[in-house]
Amino acid sequence: MASPHLPFLSFPKTQPPLALHRARALPSRPPDAAGAGPAAPTRGDRFLDRHLATDAAARVLAPDDAQRRQRRKDKRRALASKPSGLPSCYGCGAPLHTAEEAAPGYVDPATYHLKKRHHQLRTVLCARCKLLSHGHMVTAVGGHGGYPGGKQFVSAEELRDKLSYLRHEKALIVKLVDLLPRDTDLNCVGDWVVESVVKKKLNVLSVHLTSSKSLVGITGVISEIQQEKKGRDVYILGSANVGKSAFISALLRTMAHKDPVAAAAQKYKPIQSAVPGTTLGPIEIEAFLGGGKLYDTPGVHLHHRQAAVIHADDLPSLAPQSRLKGQCFPANDTDVELSGNSLFWAGLVRVDVVKALPRTRLTFYGPKKLKVNVVPTTEADQFYKTEVGVTLTPPTGTERAEGWAGLQGVRELKIKYEELDRPACDISISGLGWISVEPLGVPSNSTDSNGNVDGELHLIVHVPKPVEVFVRPPLPVGKAASQWYRYQELTEQEEELRPKWHY
């Protein structure tokens, strides 16, 4: 049997001075068979050999030791950000204080000391959350919406750091994603989401399609949480303004029928607001009768999303308040061609159609307040210059338009049509929505002998920097999706290993 590979230890070619002196002094006589004799290794030689071997091994293993030390250091730093039990506002999670009125977490000194005396600080709502609860749009995320930041604001990086300890926690994570248009076949969407997480190799237990407003699917989520948490804490995660606080409210409302702990927690639940950055720290909620806590968490603010580049007063326009509704161009009852036109999605996106087959359609899915305008590409530059802040909003108003950096990010896309009966792809605009590319109704003379579409769509997409634009497989939304969506063909073993989806 071949011997196993051993690490190669390199020793210095030059012996220590002491060893050289001893080698000259001793006669060059070989040791006898028993390993004794004048030339046999002395105790000093054996000590030096062990010392050299240990030193060489340390040099080989040092990188691993350094990595372990760095990992331990990172873990200690991350766990230091874990909620410490200090009194915080139950609405946003900001630590309570009486020092600065403009800062999140501020409480009137008289109220603070009264509640502290009666051990009721966990029932206190800070001044900012009181404004939010009355409909005021108060952001506290520095660097977003035109704010330069300052001691009264927190940065997006600080919000992410507050959750870094979760990498080292044994917790159950509930991740939320966005809204869907009406009349969507949930079977198709559930399969599409599962296929997406499988491709990304995410460790997902299951997928649930829910509505925090109508409570559809909430009971199923609660049942699985109770089954899987096993005494662990449960964290609700998601992008800023995705609806985490509304989801928690729906959970508590549903659990309250059977769980007195959840019923009591409804009185002091997190604040819901259209402003991204409402929640500023992990909010601990006593929600489970059988142990383990529920945490609302700060929204994940990403620099490549639209919310990171627009003014704070325009942030509510990006927040979907109801089901998404697609805006089509050309409209279903028209025969206008796309080629040679530019489509403006508010003042945030411009799509130049360089080339498209006749009757190709683009459908924009995003907040209802954001309108799509169409002009010939030859007039697009002048149209944007005169209409940004006026008809192309956000940005809203002349003052914000003058401070607007414009659409400096450019992405050129060449999309190959493959089939007549299904969308080619989705063009996703980070933090805004997506554009469905549909070659539906393409004339038969544009297909080859096998019925495949013979053509290419050439688009140039303009967005603010550093907003990201990416292409993904088409999301099956709307009435027609069930007709063109194809389920994956799986073996029994693959089906067993895939996460299950529910609604």
Short mmCIF file of C-alpha atoms in Angstrom, two decimals, residues 35-417:
data_model
loop_
_atom_site.label_atom_id
_atom_site.label_comp_id
_atom_site.label_asym_id
_atom_site.label_seq_id
_atom_site.Cartn_x
_atom_site.Cartn_y
_atom_site.Cartn_z
CA GLY A 35 23.84 3.78 18.04
CA ALA A 36 26.53 4.43 20.62
CA GLY A 37 30.08 5.51 20.13
CA PRO A 38 32.00 8.75 19.63
CA ALA A 39 30.02 9.87 16.52
CA ALA A 40 26.55 9.05 17.93
CA PRO A 41 24.17 12.08 18.49
CA THR A 42 24.62 13.61 21.89
CA ARG A 43 21.77 14.89 24.07
CA GLY A 44 22.59 18.40 22.84
CA ASP A 45 22.33 17.28 19.20
CA ARG A 46 18.97 15.68 19.83
CA PHE A 47 17.75 18.84 21.59
CA LEU A 48 18.82 21.00 18.62
CA ASP A 49 17.13 18.62 16.16
CA ARG A 50 13.88 18.80 18.09
CA HIS A 51 14.17 22.59 18.31
CA LEU A 52 14.75 22.90 14.55
CA ALA A 53 11.88 20.54 13.72
CA THR A 54 9.51 22.42 16.00
CA ASP A 55 10.55 25.75 14.52
CA ALA A 56 10.08 24.48 10.95
CA ALA A 57 6.68 23.00 11.77
CA ALA A 58 5.60 26.29 13.36
CA ARG A 59 6.53 28.15 10.18
CA VAL A 60 4.47 25.73 8.09
CA LEU A 61 1.43 25.83 10.40
CA ALA A 62 1.58 29.54 11.25
CA PRO A 63 -0.88 30.66 8.52
CA ASP A 64 -3.54 28.27 9.84
CA ASP A 65 -3.02 29.51 13.39
CA ALA A 66 -3.27 33.12 12.21
CA GLN A 67 -6.51 32.37 10.37
CA ARG A 68 -7.98 30.72 13.43
CA ARG A 69 -7.00 33.67 15.58
CA GLN A 70 -8.60 36.06 13.07
CA ARG A 71 -11.79 34.00 12.98
CA ARG A 72 -11.98 34.04 16.78
CA LYS A 73 -11.39 37.81 16.73
CA ASP A 74 -14.13 38.32 14.13
CA LYS A 75 -16.52 36.16 16.15
CA ARG A 76 -15.87 38.14 19.36
CA ARG A 77 -16.38 41.42 17.49
CA ALA A 78 -19.61 40.17 15.91
CA LEU A 79 -21.03 38.79 19.16
CA ALA A 80 -20.29 42.12 20.82
CA SER A 81 -23.02 43.65 18.65
CA LYS A 82 -25.63 41.18 19.91
CA PRO A 83 -28.52 42.90 21.73
CA SER A 84 -27.40 43.37 25.31
CA GLY A 85 -30.74 43.85 26.99
CA LEU A 86 -30.37 47.65 27.29
CA PRO A 87 -33.73 49.44 27.18
CA SER A 88 -34.69 50.25 23.60
CA CYS A 89 -37.67 51.77 21.84
CA TYR A 90 -40.13 48.99 21.12
CA GLY A 91 -41.08 50.69 17.85
CA CYS A 92 -37.66 50.96 16.15
CA GLY A 93 -35.09 49.23 18.39
CA ALA A 94 -32.98 52.38 18.97
CA PRO A 95 -31.45 52.62 22.48
CA LEU A 96 -33.44 55.00 24.69
CA HIS A 97 -31.76 58.21 25.87
CA THR A 98 -32.53 61.78 26.96
CA ALA A 99 -29.48 63.56 25.48
CA GLU A 100 -30.39 64.81 21.98
CA GLU A 101 -33.91 65.50 20.75
CA ALA A 102 -33.11 65.00 17.03
CA ALA A 103 -31.55 61.57 17.54
CA PRO A 104 -33.47 58.29 17.24
CA GLY A 105 -34.40 56.82 20.62
CA TYR A 106 -34.91 60.20 22.34
CA VAL A 107 -37.42 60.26 25.19
CA ASP A 108 -38.55 63.22 27.26
CA PRO A 109 -36.48 63.12 30.51
CA ALA A 110 -39.55 63.23 32.77
CA THR A 111 -41.13 60.29 30.95
CA TYR A 112 -37.87 58.36 30.86
CA HIS A 113 -37.22 58.65 34.61
CA LEU A 114 -40.85 57.87 35.50
CA LYS A 115 -40.87 54.70 33.37
CA LYS A 116 -37.45 53.71 34.66
CA ARG A 117 -38.61 54.07 38.28
CA HIS A 118 -41.51 51.70 37.58
CA HIS A 119 -39.41 49.29 35.46
CA GLN A 120 -41.50 50.05 32.37
CA LEU A 121 -38.88 51.24 29.88
CA ARG A 122 -39.76 48.39 27.54
CA THR A 123 -43.16 50.05 27.04
CA VAL A 124 -41.69 53.38 25.85
CA LEU A 125 -41.96 54.72 22.29
CA CYS A 126 -39.30 57.24 21.25
CA ALA A 127 -40.16 60.70 19.85
CA ARG A 128 -39.27 59.71 16.26
CA CYS A 129 -41.55 56.65 16.35
CA LYS A 130 -44.41 58.79 17.65
CA LEU A 131 -44.02 60.99 14.56
CA LEU A 132 -43.89 57.93 12.30
CA SER A 133 -47.05 56.53 13.91
CA HIS A 134 -48.84 59.77 12.96
CA GLY A 135 -47.81 59.57 9.30
CA HIS A 136 -44.68 61.75 9.30
CA MET A 137 -41.86 60.62 6.98
CA VAL A 138 -38.77 60.68 9.20
CA THR A 139 -35.69 58.87 7.96
CA ALA A 140 -32.75 58.15 10.24
CA VAL A 141 -30.38 56.43 7.81
CA GLY A 142 -27.42 58.69 7.14
CA GLY A 143 -26.14 58.81 3.56
CA HIS A 144 -29.54 57.90 2.12
CA GLY A 145 -31.94 60.25 0.45
CA GLY A 146 -29.44 63.09 0.25
CA TYR A 147 -28.57 63.19 3.96
CA PRO A 148 -24.84 63.68 4.59
CA GLY A 149 -25.09 61.82 7.87
CA GLY A 150 -24.15 62.96 11.34
CA LYS A 151 -24.46 61.92 14.95
CA GLN A 152 -28.25 62.00 14.75
CA PHE A 153 -28.23 59.45 11.92
CA VAL A 154 -27.07 55.86 11.63
CA SER A 155 -25.35 54.54 8.51
CA ALA A 156 -26.41 51.59 6.40
CA GLU A 157 -23.10 49.92 7.34
CA GLU A 158 -23.92 50.28 11.04
CA LEU A 159 -27.28 48.61 10.50
CA ARG A 160 -25.60 45.65 8.78
CA ASP A 161 -22.98 45.42 11.55
CA LYS A 162 -25.75 45.16 14.12
CA LEU A 163 -26.76 41.84 12.55
CA SER A 164 -23.28 40.44 11.93
CA TYR A 165 -23.46 38.29 15.07
CA LEU A 166 -26.07 36.10 13.37
CA ARG A 167 -23.27 34.35 11.47
CA HIS A 168 -22.30 32.73 14.76
CA GLU A 169 -25.79 32.15 16.18
CA LYS A 170 -27.93 29.04 16.01
CA ALA A 171 -31.15 30.74 14.97
CA LEU A 172 -34.09 30.22 12.64
CA ILE A 173 -34.19 32.84 9.87
CA VAL A 174 -37.36 33.94 8.07
CA LYS A 175 -36.42 35.86 4.89
CA LEU A 176 -39.04 38.07 3.23
CA VAL A 177 -39.27 39.09 -0.43
CA ASP A 178 -41.58 41.40 -2.39
CA LEU A 179 -45.14 41.70 -3.68
CA LEU A 180 -46.77 40.04 -6.67
CA PRO A 181 -49.31 41.28 -9.23
CA ARG A 182 -52.92 40.17 -9.05
CA ASP A 183 -54.17 37.01 -10.78
CA THR A 184 -50.80 35.32 -10.41
CA ASP A 185 -50.75 31.52 -10.30
CA LEU A 186 -49.08 30.80 -6.97
CA ASN A 187 -48.18 27.26 -8.03
CA CYS A 188 -45.94 28.67 -10.77
CA VAL A 189 -44.41 31.31 -8.51
CA GLY A 190 -43.72 28.79 -5.73
CA ASP A 191 -41.91 26.48 -8.13
CA TRP A 192 -39.96 29.42 -9.64
CA VAL A 193 -38.75 30.59 -6.21
CA VAL A 194 -37.72 27.07 -5.16
CA GLU A 195 -35.82 26.60 -8.42
CA SER A 196 -34.03 29.92 -7.84
CA VAL A 197 -32.87 29.02 -4.33
CA VAL A 198 -31.74 25.57 -5.50
CA LYS A 199 -29.60 27.14 -8.25
CA LYS A 200 -27.99 29.47 -5.69
CA LYS A 201 -27.39 26.53 -3.33
CA LEU A 202 -29.08 28.28 -0.40
CA ASN A 203 -29.88 26.31 2.75
CA VAL A 204 -33.65 26.82 2.66
CA LEU A 205 -36.09 24.68 4.64
CA SER A 206 -39.25 25.76 2.81
CA VAL A 207 -40.94 28.57 0.87
CA HIS A 208 -44.26 30.13 1.92
CA LEU A 209 -46.36 32.52 -0.17
CA THR A 210 -48.19 34.82 2.23
CA SER A 211 -50.06 38.09 2.60
CA SER A 212 -49.63 40.17 5.76
CA LYS A 213 -52.78 42.10 4.84
CA SER A 214 -55.22 39.24 4.21
CA LEU A 215 -53.30 36.75 6.44
CA VAL A 216 -53.24 34.18 3.63
CA GLY A 217 -50.51 31.61 4.34
CA ILE A 218 -49.62 33.02 7.78
CA THR A 219 -50.92 29.97 9.67
CA GLY A 220 -48.61 27.71 7.66
CA VAL A 221 -45.60 29.89 8.46
CA ILE A 222 -46.43 29.82 12.18
CA SER A 223 -46.79 26.03 12.14
CA GLU A 224 -43.38 25.56 10.52
CA ILE A 225 -41.70 28.09 12.81
CA GLN A 226 -43.01 26.24 15.86
CA GLN A 227 -41.84 22.94 14.39
CA GLU A 228 -38.36 24.09 13.38
CA LYS A 229 -37.28 26.62 16.00
CA LYS A 230 -36.64 24.00 18.75
CA GLY A 231 -36.08 26.62 21.43
CA ARG A 232 -33.98 28.87 19.18
CA ASP A 233 -34.62 32.54 18.53
CA VAL A 234 -36.41 33.50 15.30
CA TYR A 235 -35.19 36.45 13.21
CA ILE A 236 -37.20 38.16 10.47
CA LEU A 237 -34.80 39.44 7.78
CA GLY A 238 -35.26 41.27 4.49
CA SER A 239 -34.46 44.37 2.49
CA ALA A 240 -35.45 47.80 3.76
CA ASN A 241 -39.20 48.39 3.48
CA VAL A 242 -40.00 44.85 2.37
CA GLY A 243 -42.69 44.57 5.08
CA LYS A 244 -40.98 42.83 8.02
CA SER A 245 -42.87 44.77 10.69
CA ALA A 246 -46.19 44.16 8.93
CA PHE A 247 -45.35 40.46 8.72
CA ILE A 248 -44.58 40.32 12.46
CA SER A 249 -47.86 42.09 13.19
CA ALA A 250 -49.67 39.42 11.13
CA LEU A 251 -47.84 36.64 13.01
CA LEU A 252 -48.76 38.06 16.41
CA ARG A 253 -52.36 38.67 15.40
CA THR A 254 -52.74 35.06 14.24
CA MET A 255 -50.89 33.46 17.17
CA ALA A 256 -52.81 35.57 19.70
CA HIS A 257 -55.85 33.29 19.36
CA LYS A 258 -54.01 30.40 21.05
CA ASP A 259 -50.89 31.92 22.63
CA PRO A 260 -51.37 34.40 25.53
CA VAL A 261 -47.72 35.49 25.22
CA ALA A 262 -48.28 36.55 21.60
CA ALA A 263 -51.53 38.26 22.58
CA ALA A 264 -49.70 40.37 25.17
CA ALA A 265 -46.94 41.22 22.65
CA GLN A 266 -49.44 42.85 20.28
CA LYS A 267 -49.65 45.91 22.49
CA TYR A 268 -45.98 46.80 21.97
CA LYS A 269 -45.22 45.73 18.41
CA PRO A 270 -42.75 47.39 15.99
CA ILE A 271 -43.76 50.53 14.10
CA GLN A 272 -44.86 50.11 10.47
CA SER A 273 -43.92 52.91 8.07
CA ALA A 274 -43.36 53.52 4.36
CA VAL A 275 -39.95 55.04 5.16
CA PRO A 276 -37.01 52.64 4.64
CA GLY A 277 -34.95 52.58 7.81
CA THR A 278 -37.81 52.65 10.30
CA THR A 279 -36.25 49.84 12.35
CA LEU A 280 -32.81 50.82 13.65
CA GLY A 281 -31.86 47.83 15.78
CA PRO A 282 -32.98 44.27 16.55
CA ILE A 283 -36.29 44.44 18.42
CA GLU A 284 -36.79 41.60 20.89
CA ILE A 285 -40.38 40.37 21.14
CA GLU A 286 -41.69 37.85 23.66
CA ALA A 287 -43.91 35.98 21.22
CA PHE A 288 -43.66 32.25 21.99
CA LEU A 289 -45.12 30.38 24.90
CA GLY A 290 -42.62 27.54 24.51
CA GLY A 291 -39.39 29.56 24.68
CA GLY A 292 -37.27 31.41 22.15
CA LYS A 293 -37.74 35.04 21.14
CA LEU A 294 -38.90 36.73 17.94
CA TYR A 295 -36.72 39.53 16.52
CA ASP A 296 -37.64 42.27 14.08
CA THR A 297 -34.45 43.47 12.41
CA PRO A 298 -33.23 46.57 10.55
CA GLY A 299 -33.79 46.51 6.82
CA VAL A 300 -30.74 45.62 4.75
CA HIS A 301 -29.73 48.86 2.98
CA LEU A 302 -27.71 48.10 -0.14
CA HIS A 303 -25.78 50.76 -2.04
CA HIS A 304 -26.94 49.42 -5.42
CA ARG A 305 -30.68 49.90 -4.76
CA GLN A 306 -32.72 52.89 -5.92
CA ALA A 307 -33.53 53.89 -2.33
CA ALA A 308 -29.83 54.69 -1.81
CA VAL A 309 -29.79 57.46 -4.43
CA ILE A 310 -33.05 59.41 -4.17
CA HIS A 311 -34.10 62.11 -1.70
CA ALA A 312 -35.70 61.07 1.58
CA ASP A 313 -38.98 62.80 0.71
CA ASP A 314 -39.26 60.63 -2.42
CA LEU A 315 -38.70 57.35 -0.59
CA PRO A 316 -42.43 56.66 -0.01
CA SER A 317 -42.98 56.66 -3.79
CA LEU A 318 -40.80 53.54 -4.03
CA ALA A 319 -42.75 51.68 -1.36
CA PRO A 320 -45.47 49.44 -2.87
CA GLN A 321 -48.71 50.10 -1.01
CA SER A 322 -50.75 47.43 -2.83
CA ARG A 323 -50.42 44.65 -5.40
CA LEU A 324 -48.10 45.47 -8.30
CA LYS A 325 -49.68 46.31 -11.64
CA GLY A 326 -47.83 46.06 -14.94
CA GLN A 327 -47.58 48.98 -17.38
CA CYS A 328 -47.29 47.69 -20.96
CA PHE A 329 -45.76 49.27 -24.03
CA PRO A 330 -47.07 48.96 -26.63
CA ALA A 331 -50.52 48.53 -25.10
CA ASN A 332 -52.37 45.32 -25.93
CA ASP A 333 -54.71 47.00 -28.41
CA THR A 334 -52.05 48.92 -30.39
CA ASP A 335 -49.62 47.95 -33.10
CA VAL A 336 -46.80 50.42 -32.36
CA GLU A 337 -43.25 49.19 -32.75
CA LEU A 338 -40.66 49.56 -30.00
CA SER A 339 -37.63 50.14 -32.20
CA GLY A 340 -36.41 53.73 -32.19
CA ASN A 341 -38.22 54.69 -28.98
CA SER A 342 -37.01 55.48 -25.46
CA LEU A 343 -39.07 54.55 -22.41
CA PHE A 344 -38.66 56.55 -19.18
CA TRP A 345 -39.69 54.88 -15.93
CA ALA A 346 -40.22 57.97 -13.75
CA GLY A 347 -36.91 59.87 -13.64
CA LEU A 348 -35.06 56.76 -12.51
CA VAL A 349 -34.74 54.54 -15.59
CA ARG A 350 -34.40 55.13 -19.32
CA VAL A 351 -34.61 52.24 -21.82
CA ASP A 352 -33.50 52.91 -25.40
CA VAL A 353 -34.83 50.29 -27.83
CA VAL A 354 -32.21 50.01 -30.55
CA LYS A 355 -33.66 46.91 -32.19
CA ALA A 356 -36.74 44.78 -31.62
CA LEU A 357 -39.00 42.50 -33.63
CA PRO A 358 -42.44 43.89 -34.51
CA ARG A 359 -44.99 43.80 -31.69
CA THR A 360 -42.47 42.94 -29.00
CA ARG A 361 -43.82 44.18 -25.66
CA LEU A 362 -42.14 45.49 -22.50
CA THR A 363 -44.13 45.33 -19.26
CA PHE A 364 -42.94 47.40 -16.28
CA TYR A 365 -43.71 45.96 -12.81
CA GLY A 366 -43.17 48.35 -9.91
CA PRO A 367 -44.89 50.86 -7.59
CA LYS A 368 -48.06 52.35 -9.07
CA LYS A 369 -46.89 55.93 -8.54
CA LEU A 370 -44.04 55.52 -11.03
CA LYS A 371 -45.30 56.19 -14.56
CA VAL A 372 -43.82 55.16 -17.91
CA ASN A 373 -43.36 57.81 -20.63
CA VAL A 374 -42.39 57.09 -24.24
CA VAL A 375 -40.62 59.43 -26.69
CA PRO A 376 -38.56 58.91 -29.87
CA THR A 377 -34.93 58.20 -28.98
CA THR A 378 -33.83 61.21 -31.04
CA GLU A 379 -35.73 63.47 -28.60
CA ALA A 380 -34.91 61.56 -25.40
CA ASP A 381 -32.01 63.70 -24.16
CA GLN A 382 -33.92 66.96 -24.44
CA PHE A 383 -37.10 65.41 -23.02
CA TYR A 384 -35.27 64.19 -19.91
CA LYS A 385 -33.51 67.53 -19.44
CA THR A 386 -36.76 69.51 -19.45
CA GLU A 387 -39.10 67.00 -17.74
CA VAL A 388 -37.01 65.51 -14.93
CA GLY A 389 -38.57 66.65 -11.67
CA VAL A 390 -41.76 67.72 -13.52
CA THR A 391 -43.46 64.82 -15.32
CA LEU A 392 -40.58 62.40 -14.66
CA THR A 393 -40.77 61.96 -10.89
CA PRO A 394 -38.99 61.07 -8.68
CA PRO A 395 -36.89 63.17 -8.29
CA THR A 396 -39.73 65.53 -7.46
CA GLY A 397 -39.48 69.29 -7.94
CA THR A 398 -37.00 71.66 -9.56
CA GLU A 399 -34.75 71.90 -6.51
CA ARG A 400 -34.20 68.14 -6.27
CA ALA A 401 -33.81 67.84 -10.04
CA GLU A 402 -30.98 70.40 -9.97
CA GLY A 403 -29.11 68.35 -7.38
CA TRP A 404 -29.82 65.09 -9.21
CA ALA A 405 -26.74 63.33 -10.63
CA GLY A 406 -28.73 61.89 -13.54
CA LEU A 407 -28.67 58.52 -15.27
CA GLN A 408 -24.94 57.92 -15.48
CA GLY A 409 -24.98 54.13 -15.27
CA VAL A 410 -25.37 52.50 -18.69
CA ARG A 411 -25.96 48.79 -19.39
CA GLU A 412 -26.19 47.44 -22.94
CA LEU A 413 -28.28 44.29 -23.32
CA LYS A 414 -28.62 41.96 -26.30
CA ILE A 415 -31.37 39.46 -25.59
CA LYS A 416 -31.88 36.44 -27.83
CA TYR A 417 -35.47 35.41 -28.49
#
